[in-house]
CSV table of C-alpha atoms in Angstrom, one decimal:
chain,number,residue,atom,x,y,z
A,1,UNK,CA,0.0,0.0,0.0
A,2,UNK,CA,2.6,2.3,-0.9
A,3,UNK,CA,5.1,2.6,2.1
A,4,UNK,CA,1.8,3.4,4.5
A,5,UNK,CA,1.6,1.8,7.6
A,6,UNK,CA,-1.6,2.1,10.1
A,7,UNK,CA,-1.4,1.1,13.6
A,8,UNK,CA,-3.4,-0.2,15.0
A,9,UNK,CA,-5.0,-2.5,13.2
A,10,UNK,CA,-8.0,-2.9,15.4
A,11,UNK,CA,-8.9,-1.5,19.0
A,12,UNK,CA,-11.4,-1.6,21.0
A,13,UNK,CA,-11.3,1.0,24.2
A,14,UNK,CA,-13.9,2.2,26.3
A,15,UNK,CA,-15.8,5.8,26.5
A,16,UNK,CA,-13.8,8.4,28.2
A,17,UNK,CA,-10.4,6.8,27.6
A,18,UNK,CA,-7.9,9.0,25.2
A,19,UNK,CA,-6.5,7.2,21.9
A,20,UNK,CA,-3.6,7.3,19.5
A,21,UNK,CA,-3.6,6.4,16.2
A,22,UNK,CA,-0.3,6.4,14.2
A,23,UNK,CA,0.2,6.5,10.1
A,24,UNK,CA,3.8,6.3,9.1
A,25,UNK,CA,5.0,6.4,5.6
A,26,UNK,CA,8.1,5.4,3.9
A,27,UNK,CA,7.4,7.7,0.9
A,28,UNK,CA,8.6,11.5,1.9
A,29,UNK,CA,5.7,12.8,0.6
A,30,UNK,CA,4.6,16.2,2.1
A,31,UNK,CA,0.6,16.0,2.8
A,32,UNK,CA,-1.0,13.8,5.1
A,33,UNK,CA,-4.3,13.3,6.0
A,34,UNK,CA,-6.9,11.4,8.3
A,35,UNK,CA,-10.2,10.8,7.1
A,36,UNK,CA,-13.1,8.0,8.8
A,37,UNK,CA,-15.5,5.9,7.4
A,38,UNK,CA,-18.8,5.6,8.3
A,39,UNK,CA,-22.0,4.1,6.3
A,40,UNK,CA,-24.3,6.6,4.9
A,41,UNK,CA,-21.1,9.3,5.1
A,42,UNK,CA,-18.3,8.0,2.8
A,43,UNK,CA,-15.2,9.6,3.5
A,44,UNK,CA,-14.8,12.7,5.8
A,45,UNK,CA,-11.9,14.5,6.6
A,46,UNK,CA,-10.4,14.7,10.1
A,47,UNK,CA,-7.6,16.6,10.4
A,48,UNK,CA,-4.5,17.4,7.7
A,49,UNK,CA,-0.9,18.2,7.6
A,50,UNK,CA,1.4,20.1,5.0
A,51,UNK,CA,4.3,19.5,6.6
A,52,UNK,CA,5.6,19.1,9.2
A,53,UNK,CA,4.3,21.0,12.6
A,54,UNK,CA,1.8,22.3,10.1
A,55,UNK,CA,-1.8,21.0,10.0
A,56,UNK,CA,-4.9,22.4,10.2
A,57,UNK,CA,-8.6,21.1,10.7
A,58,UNK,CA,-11.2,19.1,8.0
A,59,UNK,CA,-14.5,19.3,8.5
A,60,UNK,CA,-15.2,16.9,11.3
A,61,UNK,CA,-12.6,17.6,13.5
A,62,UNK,CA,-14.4,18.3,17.3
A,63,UNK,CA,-12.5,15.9,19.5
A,64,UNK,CA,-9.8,14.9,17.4
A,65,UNK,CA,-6.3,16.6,17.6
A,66,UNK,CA,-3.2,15.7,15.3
A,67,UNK,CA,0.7,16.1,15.4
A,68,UNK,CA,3.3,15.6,12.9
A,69,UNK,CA,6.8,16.7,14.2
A,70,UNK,CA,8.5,14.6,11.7
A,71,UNK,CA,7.8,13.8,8.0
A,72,UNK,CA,7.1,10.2,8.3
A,73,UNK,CA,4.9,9.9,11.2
A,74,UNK,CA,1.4,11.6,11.8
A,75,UNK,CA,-0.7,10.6,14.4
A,76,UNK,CA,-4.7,11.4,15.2
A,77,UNK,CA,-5.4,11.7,19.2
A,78,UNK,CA,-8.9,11.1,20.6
A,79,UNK,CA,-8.4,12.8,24.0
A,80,UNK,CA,-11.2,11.5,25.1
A,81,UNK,CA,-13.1,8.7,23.1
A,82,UNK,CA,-16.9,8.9,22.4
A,83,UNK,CA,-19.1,6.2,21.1
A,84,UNK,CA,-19.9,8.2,18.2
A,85,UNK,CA,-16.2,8.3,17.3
A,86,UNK,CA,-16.5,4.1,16.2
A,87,UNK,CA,-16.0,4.3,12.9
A,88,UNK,CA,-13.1,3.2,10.4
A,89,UNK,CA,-9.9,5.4,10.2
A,90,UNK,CA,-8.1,6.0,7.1
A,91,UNK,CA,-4.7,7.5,6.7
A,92,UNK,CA,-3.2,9.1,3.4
A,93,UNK,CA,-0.3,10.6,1.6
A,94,UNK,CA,-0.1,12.8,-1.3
A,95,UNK,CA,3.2,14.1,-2.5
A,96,UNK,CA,1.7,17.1,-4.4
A,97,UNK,CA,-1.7,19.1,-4.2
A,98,UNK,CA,-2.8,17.8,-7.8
A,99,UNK,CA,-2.3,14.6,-8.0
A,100,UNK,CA,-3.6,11.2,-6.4
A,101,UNK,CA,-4.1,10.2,-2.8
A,102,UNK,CA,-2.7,6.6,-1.6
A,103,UNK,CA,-4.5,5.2,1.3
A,104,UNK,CA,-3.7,3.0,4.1
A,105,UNK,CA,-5.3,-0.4,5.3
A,106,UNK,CA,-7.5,1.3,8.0
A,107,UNK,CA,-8.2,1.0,11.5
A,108,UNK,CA,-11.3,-0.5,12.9
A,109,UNK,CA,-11.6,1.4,16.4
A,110,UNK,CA,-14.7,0.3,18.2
A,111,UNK,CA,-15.6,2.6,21.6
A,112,UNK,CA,-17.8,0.7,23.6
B,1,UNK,CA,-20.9,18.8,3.7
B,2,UNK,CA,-20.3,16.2,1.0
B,3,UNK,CA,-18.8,18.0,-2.1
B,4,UNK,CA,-19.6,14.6,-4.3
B,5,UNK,CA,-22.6,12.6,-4.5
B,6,UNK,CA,-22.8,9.4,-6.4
B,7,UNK,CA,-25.6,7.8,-8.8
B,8,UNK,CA,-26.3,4.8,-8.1
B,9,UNK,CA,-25.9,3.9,-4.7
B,10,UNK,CA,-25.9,0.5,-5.7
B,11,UNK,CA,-25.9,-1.2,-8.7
B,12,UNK,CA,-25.9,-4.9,-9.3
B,13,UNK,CA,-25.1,-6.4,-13.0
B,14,UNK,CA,-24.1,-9.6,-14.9
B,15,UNK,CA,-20.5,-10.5,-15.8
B,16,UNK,CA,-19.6,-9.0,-19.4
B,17,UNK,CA,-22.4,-6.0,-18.7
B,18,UNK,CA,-21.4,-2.1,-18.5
B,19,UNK,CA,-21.4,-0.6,-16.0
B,20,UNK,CA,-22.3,3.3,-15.1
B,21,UNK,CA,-21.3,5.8,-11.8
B,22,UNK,CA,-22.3,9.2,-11.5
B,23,UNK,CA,-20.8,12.0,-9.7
B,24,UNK,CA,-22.5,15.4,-9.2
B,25,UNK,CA,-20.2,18.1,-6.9
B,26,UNK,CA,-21.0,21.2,-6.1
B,27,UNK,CA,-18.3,24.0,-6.3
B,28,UNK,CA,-15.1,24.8,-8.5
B,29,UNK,CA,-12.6,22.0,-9.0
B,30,UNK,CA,-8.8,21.5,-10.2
B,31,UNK,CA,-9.8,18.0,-10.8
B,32,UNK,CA,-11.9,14.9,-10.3
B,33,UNK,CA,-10.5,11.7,-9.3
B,34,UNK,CA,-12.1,7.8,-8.8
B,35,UNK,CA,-11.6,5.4,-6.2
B,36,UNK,CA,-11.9,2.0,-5.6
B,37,UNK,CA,-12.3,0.5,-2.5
B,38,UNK,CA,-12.8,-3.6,-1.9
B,39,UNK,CA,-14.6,-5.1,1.4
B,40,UNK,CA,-12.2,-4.1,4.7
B,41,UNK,CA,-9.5,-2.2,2.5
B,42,UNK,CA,-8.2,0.9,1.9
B,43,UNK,CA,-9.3,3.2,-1.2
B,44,UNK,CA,-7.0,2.5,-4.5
B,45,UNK,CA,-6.7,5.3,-7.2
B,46,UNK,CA,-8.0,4.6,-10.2
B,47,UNK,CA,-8.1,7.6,-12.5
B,48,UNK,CA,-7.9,11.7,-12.3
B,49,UNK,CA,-9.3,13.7,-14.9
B,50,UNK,CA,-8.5,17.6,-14.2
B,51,UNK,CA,-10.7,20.4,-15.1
B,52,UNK,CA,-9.6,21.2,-18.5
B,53,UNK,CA,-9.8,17.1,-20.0
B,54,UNK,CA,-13.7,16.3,-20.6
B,55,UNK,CA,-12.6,12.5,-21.0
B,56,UNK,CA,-9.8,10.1,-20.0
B,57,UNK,CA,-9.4,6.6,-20.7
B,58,UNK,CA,-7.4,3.6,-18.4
B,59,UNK,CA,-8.2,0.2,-19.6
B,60,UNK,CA,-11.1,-0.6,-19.4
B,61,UNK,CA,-12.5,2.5,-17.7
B,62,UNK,CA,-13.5,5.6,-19.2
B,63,UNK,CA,-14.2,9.1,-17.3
B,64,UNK,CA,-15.9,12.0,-18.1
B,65,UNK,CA,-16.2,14.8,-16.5
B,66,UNK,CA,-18.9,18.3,-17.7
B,67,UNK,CA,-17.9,20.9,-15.7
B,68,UNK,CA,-21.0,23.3,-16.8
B,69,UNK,CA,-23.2,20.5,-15.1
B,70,UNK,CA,-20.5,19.6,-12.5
B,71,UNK,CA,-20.9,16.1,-13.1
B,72,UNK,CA,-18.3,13.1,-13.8
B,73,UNK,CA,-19.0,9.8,-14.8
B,74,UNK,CA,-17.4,6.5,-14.8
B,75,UNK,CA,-18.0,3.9,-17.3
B,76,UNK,CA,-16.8,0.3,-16.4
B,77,UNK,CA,-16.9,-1.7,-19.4
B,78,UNK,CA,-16.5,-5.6,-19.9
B,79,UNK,CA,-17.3,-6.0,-16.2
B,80,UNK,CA,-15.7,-8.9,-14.1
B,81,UNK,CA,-16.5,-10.3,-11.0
B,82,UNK,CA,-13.3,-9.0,-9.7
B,83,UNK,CA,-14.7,-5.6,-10.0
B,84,UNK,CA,-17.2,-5.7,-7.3
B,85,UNK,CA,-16.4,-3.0,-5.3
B,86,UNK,CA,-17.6,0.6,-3.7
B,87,UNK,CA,-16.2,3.0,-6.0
B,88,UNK,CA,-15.5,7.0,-4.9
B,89,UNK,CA,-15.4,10.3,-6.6
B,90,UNK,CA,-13.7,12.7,-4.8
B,91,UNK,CA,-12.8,16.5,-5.6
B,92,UNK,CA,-10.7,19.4,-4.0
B,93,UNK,CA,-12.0,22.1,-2.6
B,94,UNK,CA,-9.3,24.2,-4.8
B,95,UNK,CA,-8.1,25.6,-1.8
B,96,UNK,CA,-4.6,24.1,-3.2
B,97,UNK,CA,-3.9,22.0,0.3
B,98,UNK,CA,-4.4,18.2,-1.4
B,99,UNK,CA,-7.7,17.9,0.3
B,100,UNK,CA,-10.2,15.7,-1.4
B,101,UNK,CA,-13.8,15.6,-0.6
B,102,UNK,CA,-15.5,11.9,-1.2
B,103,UNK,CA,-18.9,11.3,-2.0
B,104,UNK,CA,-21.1,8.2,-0.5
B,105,UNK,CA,-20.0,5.9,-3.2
B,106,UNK,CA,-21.7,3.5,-5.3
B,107,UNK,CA,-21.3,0.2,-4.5
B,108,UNK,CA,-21.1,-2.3,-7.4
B,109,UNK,CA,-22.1,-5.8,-7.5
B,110,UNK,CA,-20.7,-7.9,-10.6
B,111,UNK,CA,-22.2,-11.4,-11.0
B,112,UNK,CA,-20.8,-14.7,-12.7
């Protein structure tokens, strides 16, 4: 999946306890960006980053916060998990603005 | 908001049939781009076709895109069964930061 790396895989954590998901890539390419899955919703952006210590918010980003202090690694904190926030996590890389996204496998995080 | 929303939201055909996506978006673009995604897996790019193309070809898909009606489609010809899959538009926002905005997706059901 082109030097992306999700971890975990799975989780399942209970309501109130904070979580940290980690995308690393292999690549070097500049943008990253988190994005979950839910039915009825498609895709919807999290949080980004253009580089790193730079990111800046998508439009579902209440409860989520993100750092990237180094190009390979960007990770999406849940400070405080909900049951709403069970849903699929995607992470992705782009090297430039214009041109094609490459995904990661996903993370299935389940708050119970 | 979503920025894309597919037509069908599911469609089921025979082996050897074509098949037909629809993508309707809402504001401006750079470009458009199509996704695939299989059962538990990350998205896969399958094509891009920027504002200025009205068609693009890859095997055996075909894209066009009408930006006066801003509305893409994707044409799947020669289906397999392989192909069943949900399958993505997604557009930026042109705010030049890499972000793509995905529709619901159609899912597509290929039969032997």
């Amino acid at each position: 999946d082109a030097g992306i790396t999700q971890s975990p895989r799975h989780k399942v954590t209970e309501t109130g306890t904070p979580v940290t998901l980690r995308c690393h890539q292999t690549e070097n390419h500049r943008y990253m960006y988190w994005y979950r899955q839910d039915p009825g919703h498609g895709l919807r952006l999290i949080h980004y980053s253009y580089g790193v210590k730079d990111t800046d918010k998508g439009e579902v980003s209440d409860g989520y916060s993100v750092s990237r202090s180094k190009t390979e690694d960007f990770l999406l904190t849940l400070e405080s998990a909900t049951s709403s926030q069970t849903s699929v996590y995607f992470c992705a890389i782009g090297g430039r603005v214009d041109e094609k996204l490459f995904f990661g496998s996903g993370t299935q995080l389940s708050v119970l | 908001s979503q920025q894309g929303e597919e037509d069908p939201q599911a469609l089921s055909i025979q082996e050897g049939e074509n098949a037909t996506m629809n993508c309707s978006y809402k504001t401006s673009i750079n470009n458009l781009q199509w996704y695939r995604q299989n059962s538990g897996r990350g998205l896969v790019h399958l094509i891009l076709i920027r504002s200025n193309e009205r068609e693009k070809h890859s095997g055996r898909l075909r894209v066009t895109l009408d930006t006066s009606k801003k509305s893409s489609s994707l044409l799947i010809t020669a289906s397999r069964a392989a192909d069943t899959a949900s399958y993505f538009c997604a557009t930026d926002d042109s705010s030049n930061t890499g972000k793509l905005i995905f529709g619901q997706g159609t899912t597509l059901q290929v039969k032997p």
